[in-house]
PDB file of C-alpha atoms and ligand atoms in Angstrom:
ATOM      1  CA  UNK Z   1      17.312 -16.347   0.588  1.00  0.00           C
ATOM      2  CA  UNK Z   2      19.723 -14.054  -1.229  1.00  0.00           C
ATOM      3  CA  UNK Z   3      21.780 -11.664   0.955  1.00  0.00           C
ATOM      4  CA  UNK Z   4      21.529  -9.045  -1.762  1.00  0.00           C
ATOM      5  CA  UNK Z   5      19.282  -6.083  -1.219  1.00  0.00           C
ATOM      6  CA  UNK Z   6      17.317  -3.699  -3.340  1.00  0.00           C
ATOM      7  CA  UNK Z   7      16.291  -0.109  -2.805  1.00  0.00           C
ATOM      8  CA  UNK Z   8      12.601   0.542  -2.257  1.00  0.00           C
ATOM      9  CA  UNK Z   9      11.182   4.047  -2.564  1.00  0.00           C
ATOM     10  CA  UNK Z  10       7.514   4.751  -1.930  1.00  0.00           C
ATOM     11  CA  UNK Z  11       6.413   8.266  -2.783  1.00  0.00           C
ATOM     12  CA  UNK Z  12       3.069  10.048  -2.904  1.00  0.00           C
ATOM     13  CA  UNK Z  13       2.289  13.501  -4.279  1.00  0.00           C
ATOM     14  CA  UNK Z  14       2.699  14.781  -0.695  1.00  0.00           C
ATOM     15  CA  UNK Z  15       5.770  13.022   0.653  1.00  0.00           C
ATOM     16  CA  UNK Z  16       8.364  10.299   0.610  1.00  0.00           C
ATOM     17  CA  UNK Z  17       6.862   7.510   2.710  1.00  0.00           C
ATOM     18  CA  UNK Z  18       9.688   4.966   2.573  1.00  0.00           C
ATOM     19  CA  UNK Z  19      13.241   4.913   1.226  1.00  0.00           C
ATOM     20  CA  UNK Z  20      15.344   2.015   2.455  1.00  0.00           C
ATOM     21  CA  UNK Z  21      17.141  -1.135   1.381  1.00  0.00           C
ATOM     22  CA  UNK Z  22      14.944  -4.206   1.623  1.00  0.00           C
ATOM     23  CA  UNK Z  23      15.385  -7.923   1.048  1.00  0.00           C
ATOM     24  CA  UNK Z  24      11.980  -8.756  -0.355  1.00  0.00           C
ATOM     25  CA  UNK Z  25       8.598  -7.187  -0.936  1.00  0.00           C
ATOM     26  CA  UNK Z  26       5.144  -8.278  -1.978  1.00  0.00           C
ATOM     27  CA  UNK Z  27       3.071  -5.674  -3.806  1.00  0.00           C
ATOM     28  CA  UNK Z  28      -0.665  -5.636  -4.630  1.00  0.00           C
ATOM     29  CA  UNK Z  29      -0.413  -5.547  -8.429  1.00  0.00           C
ATOM     30  CA  UNK Z  30      -3.638  -5.160 -10.396  1.00  0.00           C
ATOM     31  CA  UNK Z  31      -2.986  -8.576 -11.947  1.00  0.00           C
ATOM     32  CA  UNK Z  32      -2.240 -10.179  -8.575  1.00  0.00           C
ATOM     33  CA  UNK Z  33       0.325 -10.102  -5.785  1.00  0.00           C
ATOM     34  CA  UNK Z  34       3.888  -9.653  -6.976  1.00  0.00           C
ATOM     35  CA  UNK Z  35       6.887 -10.855  -4.969  1.00  0.00           C
ATOM     36  CA  UNK Z  36      10.072  -8.913  -5.772  1.00  0.00           C
ATOM     37  CA  UNK Z  37      13.573 -10.089  -4.862  1.00  0.00           C
ATOM     38  CA  UNK Z  38      16.803  -8.235  -5.778  1.00  0.00           C
ATOM     39  CA  UNK Z  39      17.731  -8.541  -9.473  1.00  0.00           C
ATOM     40  CA  UNK Z  40      14.132  -9.029 -10.487  1.00  0.00           C
ATOM     41  CA  UNK Z  41      13.487  -8.546 -14.204  1.00  0.00           C
ATOM     42  CA  UNK Z  42      12.449  -4.986 -15.127  1.00  0.00           C
ATOM     43  CA  UNK Z  43       8.735  -4.340 -14.945  1.00  0.00           C
ATOM     44  CA  UNK Z  44       6.089  -1.670 -14.624  1.00  0.00           C
ATOM     45  CA  UNK Z  45       2.713  -2.471 -13.145  1.00  0.00           C
ATOM     46  CA  UNK Z  46      -0.295  -0.655 -11.808  1.00  0.00           C
ATOM     47  CA  UNK Z  47      -1.221  -1.264  -8.166  1.00  0.00           C
ATOM     48  CA  UNK Z  48      -4.505  -1.954  -6.446  1.00  0.00           C
ATOM     49  CA  UNK Z  49      -5.593  -0.507  -3.151  1.00  0.00           C
ATOM     50  CA  UNK Z  50      -3.878  -2.948  -0.831  1.00  0.00           C
ATOM     51  CA  UNK Z  51      -1.085  -3.777   1.563  1.00  0.00           C
ATOM     52  CA  UNK Z  52       2.554  -3.783   0.471  1.00  0.00           C
ATOM     53  CA  UNK Z  53       4.593  -6.137   2.662  1.00  0.00           C
ATOM     54  CA  UNK Z  54       8.282  -5.358   3.014  1.00  0.00           C
ATOM     55  CA  UNK Z  55      10.923  -7.648   4.495  1.00  0.00           C
ATOM     56  CA  UNK Z  56      14.085  -6.049   5.828  1.00  0.00           C
ATOM     57  CA  UNK Z  57      15.473  -8.518   8.327  1.00  0.00           C
ATOM     58  CA  UNK Z  58      13.098 -11.143   9.555  1.00  0.00           C
ATOM     59  CA  UNK Z  59      10.155  -8.859  10.179  1.00  0.00           C
ATOM     60  CA  UNK Z  60       7.695  -7.577   7.645  1.00  0.00           C
ATOM     61  CA  UNK Z  61       6.702  -3.903   7.548  1.00  0.00           C
ATOM     62  CA  UNK Z  62       3.308  -3.099   6.067  1.00  0.00           C
ATOM     63  CA  UNK Z  63       2.477  -0.055   3.969  1.00  0.00           C
ATOM     64  CA  UNK Z  64      -1.037   0.551   2.670  1.00  0.00           C
ATOM     65  CA  UNK Z  65      -1.140   1.991  -0.844  1.00  0.00           C
ATOM     66  CA  UNK Z  66      -4.255   3.453  -2.439  1.00  0.00           C
ATOM     67  CA  UNK Z  67      -3.395   2.478  -5.979  1.00  0.00           C
ATOM     68  CA  UNK Z  68      -0.615   3.786  -8.213  1.00  0.00           C
ATOM     69  CA  UNK Z  69       2.305   2.333 -10.111  1.00  0.00           C
ATOM     70  CA  UNK Z  70       5.428   0.314  -9.393  1.00  0.00           C
ATOM     71  CA  UNK Z  71       8.592   0.206 -11.455  1.00  0.00           C
ATOM     72  CA  UNK Z  72      11.346  -2.369 -10.937  1.00  0.00           C
ATOM     73  CA  UNK Z  73      14.724  -1.819 -12.603  1.00  0.00           C
ATOM     74  CA  UNK Z  74      18.332  -2.549 -11.617  1.00  0.00           C
ATOM     75  CA  UNK Z  75      17.366  -3.646  -8.094  1.00  0.00           C
ATOM     76  CA  UNK Z  76      15.538  -0.348  -7.549  1.00  0.00           C
ATOM     77  CA  UNK Z  77      11.837  -0.480  -6.832  1.00  0.00           C
ATOM     78  CA  UNK Z  78       9.867   2.743  -7.124  1.00  0.00           C
ATOM     79  CA  UNK Z  79       6.259   2.933  -5.979  1.00  0.00           C
ATOM     80  CA  UNK Z  80       4.277   6.023  -6.956  1.00  0.00           C
ATOM     81  CA  UNK Z  81       1.118   5.867  -4.900  1.00  0.00           C
ATOM     82  CA  UNK Z  82      -1.939   8.090  -4.700  1.00  0.00           C
ATOM     83  CA  UNK Z  83      -1.574   7.837  -0.936  1.00  0.00           C
ATOM     84  CA  UNK Z  84       0.457   5.545   1.303  1.00  0.00           C
ATOM     85  CA  UNK Z  85       0.830   5.045   5.043  1.00  0.00           C
ATOM     86  CA  UNK Z  86       3.005   2.755   7.100  1.00  0.00           C
ATOM     87  CA  UNK Z  87       0.945   0.546   9.385  1.00  0.00           C
ATOM     88  CA  UNK Z  88       2.260   2.388  12.462  1.00  0.00           C
ATOM     89  CA  UNK Z  89       1.075   5.748  11.039  1.00  0.00           C
ATOM     90  CA  UNK Z  90      -2.506   4.676  10.525  1.00  0.00           C
ATOM     91  CA  UNK Z  91      -5.185   6.404  12.569  1.00  0.00           C
ATOM     92  CA  UNK Z  92      -7.486   3.471  13.359  1.00  0.00           C
ATOM     93  CA  UNK Z  93     -10.404   5.591  14.597  1.00  0.00           C
ATOM     94  CA  UNK Z  94     -10.293   7.636  11.384  1.00  0.00           C
ATOM     95  CA  UNK Z  95     -10.266   4.497   9.238  1.00  0.00           C
ATOM     96  CA  UNK Z  96     -13.170   3.045  11.223  1.00  0.00           C
ATOM     97  CA  UNK Z  97     -15.173   6.228  10.650  1.00  0.00           C
ATOM     98  CA  UNK Z  98     -14.348   6.192   6.929  1.00  0.00           C
ATOM     99  CA  UNK Z  99     -15.422   2.539   6.736  1.00  0.00           C
ATOM    100  CA  UNK Z 100     -18.726   3.233   8.463  1.00  0.00           C
ATOM    101  CA  UNK Z 101     -19.376   6.279   6.270  1.00  0.00           C
ATOM    102  CA  UNK Z 102     -18.812   4.280   3.087  1.00  0.00           C
ATOM    103  CA  UNK Z 103     -20.898   1.341   4.316  1.00  0.00           C
ATOM    104  CA  UNK Z 104     -23.763   3.658   5.274  1.00  0.00           C
ATOM    105  CA  UNK Z 105     -23.633   5.370   1.877  1.00  0.00           C
ATOM    106  CA  UNK Z 106     -23.689   2.062   0.036  1.00  0.00           C
ATOM    107  CA  UNK Z 107     -26.575   0.793   2.183  1.00  0.00           C
ATOM    108  CA  UNK Z 108     -28.662   3.984   1.808  1.00  0.00           C
ATOM    109  CA  UNK Z 109     -28.354   3.866  -2.004  1.00  0.00           C
ATOM    110  CA  UNK Z 110     -29.206   7.560  -2.477  1.00  0.00           C
ATOM    111  CA  UNK Z 111     -30.196   8.439  -6.039  1.00  0.00           C
ATOM    112  CA  UNK Z 112     -27.015  10.454  -6.559  1.00  0.00           C
ATOM    113  CA  UNK Z 113     -24.717   7.870  -4.945  1.00  0.00           C
ATOM    114  CA  UNK Z 114     -21.327   7.493  -6.621  1.00  0.00           C
ATOM    115  CA  UNK Z 115     -21.044   3.732  -6.031  1.00  0.00           C
ATOM    116  CA  UNK Z 116     -17.487   3.359  -7.288  1.00  0.00           C
ATOM    117  CA  UNK Z 117     -16.265   6.231  -5.113  1.00  0.00           C
ATOM    118  CA  UNK Z 118     -17.911   4.725  -2.033  1.00  0.00           C
ATOM    119  CA  UNK Z 119     -16.544   1.267  -2.802  1.00  0.00           C
ATOM    120  CA  UNK Z 120     -13.007   2.619  -3.215  1.00  0.00           C
ATOM    121  CA  UNK Z 121     -13.271   4.552   0.062  1.00  0.00           C
ATOM    122  CA  UNK Z 122     -14.493   1.374   1.756  1.00  0.00           C
ATOM    123  CA  UNK Z 123     -11.597  -0.625   0.363  1.00  0.00           C
ATOM    124  CA  UNK Z 124      -9.037   1.967   1.504  1.00  0.00           C
ATOM    125  CA  UNK Z 125     -10.511   1.891   5.021  1.00  0.00           C
ATOM    126  CA  UNK Z 126     -10.582  -1.922   5.142  1.00  0.00           C
ATOM    127  CA  UNK Z 127      -6.945  -2.161   4.016  1.00  0.00           C
ATOM    128  CA  UNK Z 128      -5.871   0.472   6.565  1.00  0.00           C
ATOM    129  CA  UNK Z 129      -7.608  -1.417   9.347  1.00  0.00           C
ATOM    130  CA  UNK Z 130      -6.163  -4.707   8.185  1.00  0.00           C
ATOM    131  CA  UNK Z 131      -2.613  -3.339   8.169  1.00  0.00           C
ATOM    132  CA  UNK Z 132      -2.974  -1.482  11.473  1.00  0.00           C
ATOM    133  CA  UNK Z 133      -4.552  -4.384  13.344  1.00  0.00           C
ATOM    134  CA  UNK Z 134      -2.085  -6.975  12.113  1.00  0.00           C
ATOM    135  CA  UNK Z 135       1.326  -5.450  12.850  1.00  0.00           C
TER     136      UNK Z 135
HETATM  137  P1  ATP L 201     -10.831   9.911   5.010  1.00  0.00           P
HETATM  138  O1  ATP L 201     -12.262   9.879   4.559  1.00  0.00           O
HETATM  139  O2  ATP L 201     -10.657   9.512   6.430  1.00  0.00           O
HETATM  140  O3  ATP L 201     -10.127  11.177   4.621  1.00  0.00           O
HETATM  141  P2  ATP L 201      -9.791   8.689   2.648  1.00  0.00           P
HETATM  142  O4  ATP L 201      -9.655   7.252   2.260  1.00  0.00           O
HETATM  143  O5  ATP L 201     -10.774   9.489   1.837  1.00  0.00           O
HETATM  144  O6  ATP L 201     -10.114   8.736   4.196  1.00  0.00           O
HETATM  145  P3  ATP L 201      -7.435   9.514   1.314  1.00  0.00           P
HETATM  146  O7  ATP L 201      -8.020  10.494   0.335  1.00  0.00           O
HETATM  147  O8  ATP L 201      -7.084   8.149   0.813  1.00  0.00           O
HETATM  148  O9  ATP L 201      -8.395   9.402   2.585  1.00  0.00           O
HETATM  149  O10 ATP L 201      -6.127  10.119   1.996  1.00  0.00           O
HETATM  150  C1  ATP L 201      -5.970  11.510   2.274  1.00  0.00           C
HETATM  151  C2  ATP L 201      -4.717  11.656   3.124  1.00  0.00           C
HETATM  152  O11 ATP L 201      -4.983  11.213   4.455  1.00  0.00           O
HETATM  153  C3  ATP L 201      -3.538  10.839   2.646  1.00  0.00           C
HETATM  154  O12 ATP L 201      -2.365  11.564   2.902  1.00  0.00           O
HETATM  155  C4  ATP L 201      -3.581   9.584   3.493  1.00  0.00           C
HETATM  156  O13 ATP L 201      -2.301   9.038   3.661  1.00  0.00           O
HETATM  157  C5  ATP L 201      -4.148  10.121   4.804  1.00  0.00           C
HETATM  158  N1  ATP L 201      -4.992   9.151   5.525  1.00  0.00           N
HETATM  159  C6  ATP L 201      -6.242   8.756   5.193  1.00  0.00           C
HETATM  160  N2  ATP L 201      -6.763   7.933   6.115  1.00  0.00           N
HETATM  161  C7  ATP L 201      -5.802   7.777   7.066  1.00  0.00           C
HETATM  162  C8  ATP L 201      -5.730   7.038   8.287  1.00  0.00           C
HETATM  163  N3  ATP L 201      -6.738   6.279   8.722  1.00  0.00           N
HETATM  164  N4  ATP L 201      -4.590   7.143   9.014  1.00  0.00           N
HETATM  165  C9  ATP L 201      -3.568   7.903   8.589  1.00  0.00           C
HETATM  166  N5  ATP L 201      -3.569   8.631   7.455  1.00  0.00           N
HETATM  167  C10 ATP L 201      -4.671   8.574   6.693  1.00  0.00           C
END
């Protein structure tokens, strides 16, 4: 693998979640997973709710993103995410509650149920649990 690095910045409307040099990352693009090495061709893509995997040395760090955009240019990768949490920041009990709440809503099928909203909440919770339980 190349010894070159690239700068990865992950920001949300609230805060800067990550700003470090990384060797490699895999992002949940809406058209599929995207692996980015230094000197990758410029691109802009939208992101799904999913887990961004970041390689610095040998280990991978996981960051859950709740959708957004990613820009790659001149070995700088910028992720603008609706929300984002590193795996070690995730409150597992909170994510479990959110998962149960969404599942219950989808099962109850109330007349005024916003199905898409419940499905997105469920997906965020599942991704948070996946990242937190698989460090
Ligand atoms: P909840 O119903 O528990 O609020 P949510 O999916 O609706 O979950 P979001 O709207 O995606 O929450 O996020 C609101 C804020 O809370 C964001 O800053 C996000 O990073 C943070 N957040 C949400 N869930 C967790 C969690 N399980 N652990 C840590 N931070 C979380």
